[in-house]
Short mmCIF file of N, CA and C in Angstrom, two decimals:
data_model
loop_
_atom_site.label_atom_id
_atom_site.label_comp_id
_atom_site.label_asym_id
_atom_site.label_seq_id
_atom_site.Cartn_x
_atom_site.Cartn_y
_atom_site.Cartn_z
N UNK J 1 16.70 -2.81 4.69
CA UNK J 1 16.67 -3.51 5.96
C UNK J 1 15.97 -4.85 5.77
N UNK J 2 16.54 -5.88 6.33
CA UNK J 2 15.93 -7.20 6.22
C UNK J 2 14.78 -7.32 7.22
N UNK J 3 13.83 -8.23 6.96
CA UNK J 3 12.75 -8.43 7.94
C UNK J 3 13.27 -8.84 9.32
N UNK J 4 14.35 -9.62 9.35
CA UNK J 4 14.93 -10.04 10.63
C UNK J 4 15.41 -8.84 11.43
N UNK J 5 16.12 -7.91 10.76
CA UNK J 5 16.62 -6.73 11.45
C UNK J 5 15.48 -5.82 11.88
N UNK J 6 14.44 -5.73 11.05
CA UNK J 6 13.30 -4.91 11.42
C UNK J 6 12.60 -5.47 12.66
N UNK J 7 12.55 -6.79 12.78
CA UNK J 7 11.85 -7.43 13.89
C UNK J 7 12.70 -7.45 15.16
N UNK J 8 13.97 -7.81 15.04
CA UNK J 8 14.80 -8.02 16.23
C UNK J 8 15.77 -6.87 16.51
N UNK J 9 15.97 -5.97 15.57
CA UNK J 9 16.83 -4.81 15.82
C UNK J 9 18.31 -5.05 15.60
N UNK J 10 18.70 -6.22 15.11
CA UNK J 10 20.10 -6.48 14.78
C UNK J 10 20.15 -7.42 13.58
N UNK J 11 21.33 -7.48 12.97
CA UNK J 11 21.46 -8.32 11.78
C UNK J 11 21.47 -9.79 12.16
N UNK J 12 21.21 -10.62 11.18
CA UNK J 12 21.18 -12.06 11.43
C UNK J 12 22.59 -12.57 11.71
N UNK J 13 22.71 -13.62 12.51
CA UNK J 13 24.04 -14.19 12.73
C UNK J 13 24.56 -14.83 11.44
N UNK J 14 25.86 -14.89 11.33
CA UNK J 14 26.49 -15.43 10.12
C UNK J 14 26.16 -16.91 9.99
N UNK J 15 25.52 -17.26 8.87
CA UNK J 15 25.08 -18.65 8.67
C UNK J 15 25.62 -19.16 7.34
N UNK J 16 26.90 -19.14 7.16
CA UNK J 16 27.46 -19.62 5.90
C UNK J 16 27.31 -21.12 5.80
N UNK J 17 27.32 -21.59 4.57
CA UNK J 17 27.14 -23.03 4.37
C UNK J 17 28.36 -23.79 4.91
N UNK J 18 28.11 -25.01 5.28
CA UNK J 18 29.15 -25.85 5.89
C UNK J 18 30.23 -26.18 4.86
N UNK J 19 31.44 -25.83 5.19
CA UNK J 19 32.58 -26.14 4.34
C UNK J 19 33.27 -27.37 4.93
N UNK J 20 33.70 -28.25 4.06
CA UNK J 20 34.35 -29.47 4.54
C UNK J 20 35.70 -29.12 5.17
N UNK J 21 35.69 -29.03 6.47
CA UNK J 21 36.92 -28.81 7.22
C UNK J 21 36.99 -29.84 8.32
N UNK J 22 38.18 -30.12 8.72
CA UNK J 22 38.34 -31.06 9.84
C UNK J 22 38.62 -30.24 11.09
N UNK J 23 37.93 -30.59 12.14
CA UNK J 23 38.13 -29.92 13.41
C UNK J 23 38.50 -30.95 14.45
N UNK J 24 39.17 -30.48 15.47
CA UNK J 24 39.54 -31.40 16.54
C UNK J 24 38.42 -31.57 17.55
N UNK J 25 37.40 -30.68 17.47
CA UNK J 25 36.28 -30.76 18.39
C UNK J 25 35.10 -31.41 17.66
N UNK J 26 34.67 -32.53 18.13
CA UNK J 26 33.60 -33.27 17.47
C UNK J 26 32.27 -32.54 17.57
N UNK J 27 32.04 -31.84 18.68
CA UNK J 27 30.78 -31.13 18.86
C UNK J 27 30.61 -30.00 17.83
N UNK J 28 31.69 -29.32 17.48
CA UNK J 28 31.63 -28.24 16.49
C UNK J 28 31.28 -28.82 15.13
N UNK J 29 31.91 -29.92 14.77
CA UNK J 29 31.63 -30.54 13.48
C UNK J 29 30.18 -31.02 13.42
N UNK J 30 29.69 -31.61 14.49
CA UNK J 30 28.31 -32.09 14.55
C UNK J 30 27.34 -30.90 14.46
N UNK J 31 27.68 -29.80 15.14
CA UNK J 31 26.83 -28.60 15.09
C UNK J 31 26.74 -28.04 13.67
N UNK J 32 27.86 -27.99 12.95
CA UNK J 32 27.86 -27.47 11.58
C UNK J 32 27.04 -28.34 10.65
N UNK J 33 27.12 -29.64 10.82
CA UNK J 33 26.34 -30.55 9.99
C UNK J 33 24.85 -30.38 10.27
N UNK J 34 24.47 -30.28 11.55
CA UNK J 34 23.07 -30.08 11.90
C UNK J 34 22.54 -28.74 11.39
N UNK J 35 23.37 -27.70 11.49
CA UNK J 35 22.95 -26.38 11.01
C UNK J 35 22.74 -26.39 9.50
N UNK J 36 23.62 -27.05 8.77
CA UNK J 36 23.48 -27.14 7.32
C UNK J 36 22.21 -27.91 6.95
N UNK J 37 21.94 -29.01 7.67
CA UNK J 37 20.72 -29.78 7.44
C UNK J 37 19.48 -28.93 7.72
N UNK J 38 19.51 -28.15 8.82
CA UNK J 38 18.37 -27.31 9.19
C UNK J 38 18.14 -26.22 8.15
N UNK J 39 19.21 -25.64 7.61
CA UNK J 39 19.07 -24.63 6.56
C UNK J 39 18.40 -25.20 5.32
N UNK J 40 18.82 -26.38 4.92
CA UNK J 40 18.21 -27.02 3.75
C UNK J 40 16.75 -27.33 4.00
N UNK J 41 16.42 -27.79 5.20
CA UNK J 41 15.04 -28.09 5.56
C UNK J 41 14.18 -26.82 5.55
N UNK J 42 14.71 -25.73 6.08
CA UNK J 42 13.99 -24.46 6.08
C UNK J 42 13.76 -23.94 4.66
N UNK J 43 14.78 -24.04 3.81
CA UNK J 43 14.63 -23.60 2.41
C UNK J 43 13.54 -24.39 1.70
N UNK J 44 13.54 -25.71 1.93
CA UNK J 44 12.54 -26.56 1.29
C UNK J 44 11.14 -26.22 1.80
N UNK J 45 11.00 -26.01 3.11
CA UNK J 45 9.69 -25.66 3.68
C UNK J 45 9.22 -24.31 3.16
N UNK J 46 10.12 -23.36 3.02
CA UNK J 46 9.75 -22.04 2.51
C UNK J 46 9.29 -22.12 1.06
N UNK J 47 9.98 -22.90 0.24
CA UNK J 47 9.56 -23.06 -1.15
C UNK J 47 8.19 -23.75 -1.24
N UNK J 48 7.96 -24.75 -0.40
CA UNK J 48 6.65 -25.42 -0.39
C UNK J 48 5.55 -24.45 0.01
N UNK J 49 5.80 -23.62 1.03
CA UNK J 49 4.80 -22.64 1.47
C UNK J 49 4.52 -21.61 0.38
N UNK J 50 5.56 -21.17 -0.32
CA UNK J 50 5.38 -20.20 -1.40
C UNK J 50 4.55 -20.80 -2.53
N UNK J 51 4.84 -22.04 -2.89
CA UNK J 51 4.07 -22.69 -3.95
C UNK J 51 2.61 -22.90 -3.54
N UNK J 52 2.38 -23.24 -2.27
CA UNK J 52 1.02 -23.43 -1.77
C UNK J 52 0.25 -22.10 -1.78
N UNK J 53 0.90 -21.01 -1.35
CA UNK J 53 0.26 -19.69 -1.36
C UNK J 53 -0.06 -19.25 -2.79
N UNK J 54 0.86 -19.51 -3.71
CA UNK J 54 0.62 -19.14 -5.11
C UNK J 54 -0.54 -19.94 -5.70
N UNK J 55 -0.62 -21.22 -5.34
CA UNK J 55 -1.71 -22.06 -5.83
C UNK J 55 -3.07 -21.52 -5.39
N UNK J 56 -3.21 -21.16 -4.10
CA UNK J 56 -4.48 -20.64 -3.60
C UNK J 56 -4.78 -19.25 -4.14
N UNK J 57 -3.75 -18.42 -4.32
CA UNK J 57 -3.97 -17.08 -4.86
C UNK J 57 -4.38 -17.16 -6.33
N UNK J 58 -3.80 -18.08 -7.09
CA UNK J 58 -4.12 -18.21 -8.50
C UNK J 58 -5.54 -18.74 -8.72
N UNK J 59 -6.10 -19.46 -7.73
CA UNK J 59 -7.47 -19.94 -7.88
C UNK J 59 -8.47 -18.80 -7.92
N UNK J 60 -8.17 -17.70 -7.23
CA UNK J 60 -9.08 -16.56 -7.17
C UNK J 60 -8.84 -15.55 -8.29
N UNK J 61 -7.75 -15.66 -9.00
CA UNK J 61 -7.42 -14.71 -10.05
C UNK J 61 -8.04 -15.11 -11.37
N UNK J 62 -8.46 -14.09 -12.10
CA UNK J 62 -8.93 -14.32 -13.46
C UNK J 62 -8.22 -13.34 -14.37
N UNK J 63 -7.91 -13.77 -15.54
CA UNK J 63 -7.22 -12.92 -16.50
C UNK J 63 -8.28 -12.13 -17.27
N UNK J 64 -8.35 -10.84 -16.98
CA UNK J 64 -9.35 -10.00 -17.62
C UNK J 64 -8.67 -8.93 -18.45
N UNK J 65 -9.28 -8.62 -19.56
CA UNK J 65 -8.79 -7.51 -20.38
C UNK J 65 -9.99 -6.69 -20.80
N UNK J 66 -9.79 -5.39 -20.84
CA UNK J 66 -10.87 -4.47 -21.16
C UNK J 66 -10.49 -3.64 -22.37
N UNK J 67 -11.50 -3.19 -23.09
CA UNK J 67 -11.28 -2.31 -24.23
C UNK J 67 -12.01 -1.00 -23.96
N UNK J 68 -11.64 0.02 -24.69
CA UNK J 68 -12.27 1.33 -24.53
C UNK J 68 -13.76 1.20 -24.83
N UNK J 69 -14.58 1.74 -23.94
CA UNK J 69 -16.02 1.66 -24.09
C UNK J 69 -16.68 0.66 -23.17
N UNK J 70 -15.89 -0.27 -22.56
CA UNK J 70 -16.45 -1.22 -21.62
C UNK J 70 -16.88 -0.51 -20.34
N UNK J 71 -17.88 -1.08 -19.67
CA UNK J 71 -18.33 -0.56 -18.38
C UNK J 71 -17.73 -1.41 -17.28
N UNK J 72 -17.12 -0.76 -16.28
CA UNK J 72 -16.44 -1.49 -15.20
C UNK J 72 -16.82 -0.90 -13.85
N UNK J 73 -16.70 -1.72 -12.81
CA UNK J 73 -16.84 -1.28 -11.42
C UNK J 73 -15.45 -1.18 -10.81
N UNK J 74 -15.25 -0.20 -9.94
CA UNK J 74 -13.98 -0.05 -9.24
C UNK J 74 -14.13 -0.56 -7.82
N UNK J 75 -13.13 -1.30 -7.35
CA UNK J 75 -13.16 -1.79 -5.98
C UNK J 75 -12.66 -0.69 -5.05
N UNK J 76 -13.41 -0.45 -4.01
CA UNK J 76 -13.05 0.58 -3.04
C UNK J 76 -12.12 0.03 -1.98
N UNK J 77 -11.28 0.89 -1.44
CA UNK J 77 -10.45 0.58 -0.29
C UNK J 77 -10.88 1.56 0.81
N UNK J 78 -11.82 1.17 1.67
CA UNK J 78 -12.43 2.13 2.59
C UNK J 78 -11.45 2.77 3.56
N UNK J 79 -10.32 2.12 3.86
CA UNK J 79 -9.36 2.72 4.77
C UNK J 79 -8.60 3.86 4.10
N UNK J 80 -8.63 3.94 2.76
CA UNK J 80 -7.94 5.02 2.05
C UNK J 80 -8.90 5.98 1.39
N UNK J 81 -10.01 5.49 0.87
CA UNK J 81 -10.92 6.31 0.10
C UNK J 81 -12.18 6.61 0.90
N UNK J 82 -11.99 7.28 2.04
CA UNK J 82 -13.11 7.51 2.93
C UNK J 82 -14.06 8.59 2.40
N UNK J 83 -13.58 9.47 1.53
CA UNK J 83 -14.44 10.55 1.06
C UNK J 83 -15.43 10.07 -0.01
N UNK J 84 -15.21 8.91 -0.61
CA UNK J 84 -16.11 8.41 -1.64
C UNK J 84 -17.40 7.92 -1.01
N UNK J 85 -17.30 7.18 0.08
CA UNK J 85 -18.46 6.64 0.75
C UNK J 85 -18.45 7.16 2.18
N UNK J 86 -19.41 8.00 2.51
CA UNK J 86 -19.47 8.58 3.85
C UNK J 86 -20.42 7.76 4.72
N UNK J 87 -19.86 6.81 5.45
CA UNK J 87 -20.66 5.97 6.34
C UNK J 87 -19.94 5.86 7.67
N UNK J 88 -20.71 5.64 8.72
CA UNK J 88 -20.12 5.47 10.04
C UNK J 88 -19.48 4.10 10.18
N UNK J 89 -20.06 3.10 9.53
CA UNK J 89 -19.57 1.74 9.64
C UNK J 89 -19.09 1.28 8.26
N UNK J 90 -17.79 1.03 8.13
CA UNK J 90 -17.24 0.65 6.83
C UNK J 90 -17.71 -0.72 6.37
N UNK J 91 -18.10 -1.60 7.30
CA UNK J 91 -18.55 -2.93 6.90
C UNK J 91 -19.82 -2.87 6.07
N UNK J 92 -20.63 -1.83 6.28
CA UNK J 92 -21.89 -1.71 5.57
C UNK J 92 -21.78 -0.90 4.29
N UNK J 93 -20.62 -0.32 4.03
CA UNK J 93 -20.47 0.50 2.83
C UNK J 93 -20.26 -0.39 1.60
N UNK J 94 -20.44 0.21 0.45
CA UNK J 94 -20.33 -0.55 -0.80
C UNK J 94 -18.90 -1.02 -1.02
N UNK J 95 -18.78 -2.18 -1.62
CA UNK J 95 -17.46 -2.72 -1.93
C UNK J 95 -16.98 -2.24 -3.30
N UNK J 96 -17.93 -2.00 -4.20
CA UNK J 96 -17.60 -1.55 -5.55
C UNK J 96 -18.29 -0.22 -5.82
N UNK J 97 -17.69 0.57 -6.72
CA UNK J 97 -18.19 1.90 -7.03
C UNK J 97 -18.30 2.00 -8.54
N UNK J 98 -19.41 2.47 -9.02
CA UNK J 98 -19.54 2.62 -10.46
C UNK J 98 -20.93 2.28 -10.92
N UNK J 99 -21.14 1.92 -12.16
CA UNK J 99 -20.16 1.56 -13.20
C UNK J 99 -19.59 2.81 -13.90
N UNK J 100 -18.39 2.63 -14.44
CA UNK J 100 -17.72 3.67 -15.18
C UNK J 100 -17.39 3.16 -16.58
N UNK J 101 -17.46 4.06 -17.55
CA UNK J 101 -17.12 3.70 -18.92
C UNK J 101 -15.65 4.01 -19.15
N UNK J 102 -14.91 3.05 -19.71
CA UNK J 102 -13.49 3.25 -19.97
C UNK J 102 -13.31 4.25 -21.10
N UNK J 103 -12.52 5.29 -20.83
CA UNK J 103 -12.24 6.31 -21.84
C UNK J 103 -10.93 6.04 -22.57
N UNK J 104 -9.96 5.46 -21.84
CA UNK J 104 -8.64 5.29 -22.42
C UNK J 104 -7.97 4.09 -21.76
N UNK J 105 -7.26 3.30 -22.54
CA UNK J 105 -6.52 2.16 -22.00
C UNK J 105 -5.06 2.58 -21.84
N UNK J 106 -4.57 2.49 -20.61
CA UNK J 106 -3.21 2.94 -20.32
C UNK J 106 -2.21 1.81 -20.44
N UNK J 107 -2.50 0.69 -19.80
CA UNK J 107 -1.57 -0.43 -19.83
C UNK J 107 -2.23 -1.68 -19.28
N UNK J 108 -1.45 -2.75 -19.16
CA UNK J 108 -1.99 -4.03 -18.72
C UNK J 108 -2.16 -4.08 -17.20
N UNK J 109 -1.22 -3.50 -16.46
CA UNK J 109 -1.28 -3.59 -15.00
C UNK J 109 -0.67 -2.35 -14.37
N UNK J 110 -1.01 -2.11 -13.10
CA UNK J 110 -0.44 -0.99 -12.35
C UNK J 110 0.80 -1.47 -11.65
N UNK J 111 1.87 -0.70 -11.74
CA UNK J 111 3.12 -1.07 -11.07
C UNK J 111 3.00 -0.83 -9.57
N UNK J 112 3.54 -1.75 -8.78
CA UNK J 112 3.51 -1.61 -7.33
C UNK J 112 4.79 -0.96 -6.84
N UNK J 113 4.74 -0.41 -5.63
CA UNK J 113 5.92 0.21 -5.05
C UNK J 113 6.79 -0.87 -4.40
N UNK J 114 8.07 -0.99 -4.79
CA UNK J 114 8.90 -2.06 -4.26
C UNK J 114 9.50 -1.77 -2.89
N UNK J 115 9.18 -0.63 -2.25
CA UNK J 115 9.78 -0.28 -0.98
C UNK J 115 8.82 -0.55 0.17
N UNK J 116 9.39 -0.74 1.34
CA UNK J 116 8.58 -0.94 2.53
C UNK J 116 7.98 0.38 2.97
N UNK J 117 6.81 0.37 3.60
CA UNK J 117 6.20 1.63 4.04
C UNK J 117 6.97 2.25 5.19
N UNK J 118 6.89 3.60 5.30
CA UNK J 118 7.52 4.31 6.40
C UNK J 118 6.70 4.09 7.66
N UNK J 119 7.40 3.86 8.78
CA UNK J 119 6.71 3.65 10.04
C UNK J 119 7.25 4.62 11.08
N UNK J 120 6.46 4.89 12.13
CA UNK J 120 6.93 5.77 13.19
C UNK J 120 7.66 4.95 14.25
N UNK J 121 8.04 5.61 15.35
CA UNK J 121 8.84 4.93 16.38
C UNK J 121 8.07 3.85 17.12
N UNK J 122 6.72 3.83 16.99
CA UNK J 122 5.92 2.79 17.62
C UNK J 122 5.64 1.62 16.68
N UNK J 123 6.11 1.71 15.45
CA UNK J 123 5.91 0.64 14.48
C UNK J 123 4.64 0.76 13.67
N UNK J 124 3.92 1.88 13.78
CA UNK J 124 2.69 2.07 13.01
C UNK J 124 3.02 2.74 11.69
N UNK J 125 2.28 2.36 10.65
CA UNK J 125 2.50 2.92 9.32
C UNK J 125 2.08 4.39 9.33
N UNK J 126 2.96 5.24 8.80
CA UNK J 126 2.67 6.68 8.74
C UNK J 126 1.77 6.97 7.55
N UNK J 127 0.64 7.58 7.82
CA UNK J 127 -0.27 8.00 6.76
C UNK J 127 -0.47 9.50 6.94
N UNK J 128 0.30 10.26 6.19
CA UNK J 128 0.23 11.72 6.24
C UNK J 128 0.20 12.24 4.81
N UNK J 129 -0.37 13.43 4.61
CA UNK J 129 -0.35 14.01 3.26
C UNK J 129 1.08 14.33 2.85
N UNK J 130 1.43 13.94 1.66
CA UNK J 130 2.75 14.24 1.13
C UNK J 130 2.70 15.46 0.22
N UNK J 131 1.66 15.54 -0.62
CA UNK J 131 1.51 16.67 -1.54
C UNK J 131 0.05 16.83 -1.93
N UNK J 132 -0.32 18.07 -2.21
CA UNK J 132 -1.65 18.36 -2.74
C UNK J 132 -1.51 18.53 -4.24
N UNK J 133 -2.17 17.67 -5.00
CA UNK J 133 -1.98 17.63 -6.44
C UNK J 133 -2.99 18.48 -7.20
N UNK J 134 -4.20 18.64 -6.67
CA UNK J 134 -5.24 19.38 -7.38
C UNK J 134 -6.34 19.74 -6.39
N UNK J 135 -7.28 20.55 -6.82
CA UNK J 135 -8.43 20.86 -5.98
C UNK J 135 -9.68 20.94 -6.83
N UNK J 136 -10.84 20.78 -6.17
CA UNK J 136 -12.12 20.84 -6.87
C UNK J 136 -13.20 21.21 -5.86
N UNK J 137 -14.37 21.56 -6.38
CA UNK J 137 -15.53 21.83 -5.55
C UNK J 137 -16.64 20.90 -6.04
N UNK J 138 -17.23 20.15 -5.10
CA UNK J 138 -18.33 19.24 -5.44
C UNK J 138 -19.58 19.69 -4.69
N UNK J 139 -20.72 19.21 -5.13
CA UNK J 139 -21.99 19.50 -4.46
C UNK J 139 -22.40 18.25 -3.69
N UNK J 140 -22.57 18.40 -2.36
CA UNK J 140 -23.00 17.30 -1.53
C UNK J 140 -24.17 17.78 -0.67
N UNK J 141 -25.32 17.17 -0.87
CA UNK J 141 -26.53 17.57 -0.14
C UNK J 141 -26.82 19.06 -0.32
N UNK J 142 -26.70 19.52 -1.58
CA UNK J 142 -26.96 20.90 -1.98
C UNK J 142 -26.02 21.91 -1.32
N UNK J 143 -24.87 21.48 -0.88
CA UNK J 143 -23.86 22.34 -0.29
C UNK J 143 -22.55 22.14 -1.05
N UNK J 144 -21.86 23.25 -1.34
CA UNK J 144 -20.58 23.15 -2.02
C UNK J 144 -19.51 22.71 -1.02
N UNK J 145 -18.74 21.70 -1.41
CA UNK J 145 -17.68 21.17 -0.56
C UNK J 145 -16.37 21.23 -1.35
N UNK J 146 -15.36 21.88 -0.76
CA UNK J 146 -14.06 21.96 -1.42
C UNK J 146 -13.24 20.72 -1.06
N UNK J 147 -12.58 20.15 -2.07
CA UNK J 147 -11.75 18.97 -1.86
C UNK J 147 -10.39 19.17 -2.50
N UNK J 148 -9.40 18.46 -1.94
CA UNK J 148 -8.05 18.43 -2.50
C UNK J 148 -7.71 17.01 -2.90
N UNK J 149 -6.96 16.86 -3.98
CA UNK J 149 -6.42 15.57 -4.39
C UNK J 149 -5.10 15.39 -3.63
N UNK J 150 -5.07 14.43 -2.70
CA UNK J 150 -3.95 14.29 -1.77
C UNK J 150 -3.13 13.06 -2.12
N UNK J 151 -1.82 13.27 -2.27
CA UNK J 151 -0.90 12.13 -2.37
C UNK J 151 -0.40 11.86 -0.96
N UNK J 152 -0.55 10.63 -0.50
CA UNK J 152 -0.20 10.25 0.86
C UNK J 152 1.20 9.68 0.92
N UNK J 153 1.80 9.73 2.12
CA UNK J 153 3.08 9.06 2.31
C UNK J 153 2.85 7.56 2.12
N UNK J 154 3.87 6.87 1.70
CA UNK J 154 3.79 5.42 1.41
C UNK J 154 2.84 5.12 0.27
N UNK J 155 2.66 6.07 -0.65
CA UNK J 155 1.75 5.85 -1.77
C UNK J 155 2.28 6.58 -3.00
N UNK J 156 2.02 6.01 -4.15
CA UNK J 156 2.40 6.64 -5.41
C UNK J 156 1.39 7.72 -5.77
N UNK J 157 1.73 8.64 -6.68
CA UNK J 157 0.76 9.66 -7.10
C UNK J 157 -0.52 9.06 -7.67
N UNK J 158 -0.44 7.87 -8.24
CA UNK J 158 -1.65 7.23 -8.78
C UNK J 158 -2.60 6.80 -7.67
N UNK J 159 -2.11 6.71 -6.44
CA UNK J 159 -2.94 6.34 -5.31
C UNK J 159 -3.52 7.53 -4.57
N UNK J 160 -3.45 8.72 -5.17
CA UNK J 160 -3.97 9.93 -4.53
C UNK J 160 -5.49 9.85 -4.41
N UNK J 161 -6.03 10.46 -3.36
CA UNK J 161 -7.47 10.43 -3.11
C UNK J 161 -8.00 11.84 -2.91
N UNK J 162 -9.27 12.03 -3.24
CA UNK J 162 -9.93 13.31 -3.01
C UNK J 162 -10.42 13.35 -1.57
N UNK J 163 -10.02 14.37 -0.82
CA UNK J 163 -10.39 14.51 0.58
C UNK J 163 -10.99 15.89 0.82
N UNK J 164 -11.99 15.96 1.70
CA UNK J 164 -12.60 17.23 2.06
C UNK J 164 -11.59 18.12 2.76
N UNK J 165 -11.64 19.41 2.43
CA UNK J 165 -10.72 20.37 3.04
C UNK J 165 -10.90 20.44 4.55
N UNK J 166 -12.16 20.41 5.00
CA UNK J 166 -12.41 20.49 6.44
C UNK J 166 -11.81 19.31 7.19
N UNK J 167 -11.91 18.12 6.62
CA UNK J 167 -11.32 16.95 7.27
C UNK J 167 -9.80 17.05 7.32
N UNK J 168 -9.20 17.50 6.22
CA UNK J 168 -7.74 17.65 6.20
C UNK J 168 -7.28 18.70 7.18
N UNK J 169 -7.99 19.83 7.24
CA UNK J 169 -7.60 20.90 8.17
C UNK J 169 -7.76 20.44 9.62
N UNK J 170 -8.73 19.59 9.89
CA UNK J 170 -8.93 19.11 11.25
C UNK J 170 -7.83 18.14 11.68
N UNK J 171 -7.34 17.32 10.75
CA UNK J 171 -6.36 16.30 11.11
C UNK J 171 -4.92 16.71 10.82
N UNK J 172 -4.70 17.52 9.78
CA UNK J 172 -3.34 17.89 9.37
C UNK J 172 -3.25 19.40 9.18
N UNK J 173 -3.41 20.16 10.24
CA UNK J 173 -3.51 21.62 10.14
C UNK J 173 -2.24 22.25 9.56
N UNK J 174 -1.08 21.85 10.01
CA UNK J 174 0.16 22.47 9.53
C UNK J 174 0.36 22.25 8.04
N UNK J 175 0.10 21.04 7.57
CA UNK J 175 0.32 20.73 6.16
C UNK J 175 -0.62 21.52 5.26
N UNK J 176 -1.89 21.57 5.59
CA UNK J 176 -2.87 22.26 4.75
C UNK J 176 -2.60 23.75 4.71
N UNK J 177 -2.30 24.35 5.85
CA UNK J 177 -2.05 25.78 5.89
C UNK J 177 -0.84 26.15 5.04
N UNK J 178 0.17 25.28 5.00
CA UNK J 178 1.36 25.57 4.21
C UNK J 178 1.12 25.39 2.71
N UNK J 179 0.40 24.34 2.31
CA UNK J 179 0.33 23.97 0.89
C UNK J 179 -0.91 24.46 0.16
N UNK J 180 -1.91 24.95 0.85
CA UNK J 180 -3.16 25.33 0.19
C UNK J 180 -2.93 26.43 -0.84
N UNK J 181 -2.14 27.45 -0.50
CA UNK J 181 -1.88 28.54 -1.44
C UNK J 181 -1.07 28.07 -2.63
N UNK J 182 -0.15 27.14 -2.42
CA UNK J 182 0.67 26.61 -3.52
C UNK J 182 -0.22 25.90 -4.54
N UNK J 183 -1.17 25.10 -4.05
CA UNK J 183 -2.07 24.38 -4.95
C UNK J 183 -2.94 25.36 -5.71
N UNK J 184 -3.45 26.39 -5.04
CA UNK J 184 -4.28 27.38 -5.73
C UNK J 184 -3.50 28.04 -6.86
N UNK J 185 -2.22 28.41 -6.60
CA UNK J 185 -1.39 29.02 -7.64
C UNK J 185 -1.18 28.06 -8.80
N UNK J 186 -0.92 26.77 -8.49
CA UNK J 186 -0.67 25.78 -9.53
C UNK J 186 -1.93 25.56 -10.37
N UNK J 187 -3.09 25.48 -9.71
CA UNK J 187 -4.35 25.26 -10.44
C UNK J 187 -4.68 26.47 -11.29
N UNK J 188 -4.46 27.66 -10.76
CA UNK J 188 -4.73 28.89 -11.52
C UNK J 188 -3.83 28.97 -12.75
N UNK J 189 -2.55 28.55 -12.61
CA UNK J 189 -1.64 28.62 -13.75
C UNK J 189 -2.02 27.61 -14.83
N UNK J 190 -2.61 26.45 -14.43
CA UNK J 190 -3.06 25.46 -15.43
C UNK J 190 -4.29 25.95 -16.18
N UNK J 191 -5.16 26.70 -15.51
CA UNK J 191 -6.39 27.15 -16.15
C UNK J 191 -6.15 28.34 -17.07
N UNK J 192 -5.09 29.10 -16.84
CA UNK J 192 -4.82 30.28 -17.68
C UNK J 192 -4.16 29.93 -18.98
#
């Protein structure tokens, strides 16, 4: 789906380039010439905007490479990784988490998902558990807390996050009740 169709609910009107034809109506010919000029102007403006955005984005980028054994900090995404930092106000939570020692180098960059996110009928992005990949028990304030590794809709398996079972059961009761036993069986089969 094109952005135009997503925004307006119908496809764009046919805007083919002006072909040299003679018409008996002068207004039609003038309209086609103006439309062709406007298309060229829009294309040029779009290319200029893209180059300007790339220039400003490249100013903040640095080319970094790491080797096994280096210590690194991970940048948190508080809207997705809420179980890592438990705070009432996300503005006051840490921006980076770590340091961590690199154990293995996988590749140069992480591949992004080329598809648009799924949205509901109100236009909001759907964030629901897609699959439970693993489970663990952690100690928090001297209490054992069970967590699941959750793959979310609109996210790759590499974007899975550890979430508390109680939080998942409170927000996604049907999903957890259905998949909890499946994950336990899968984890038990891996350990045997």
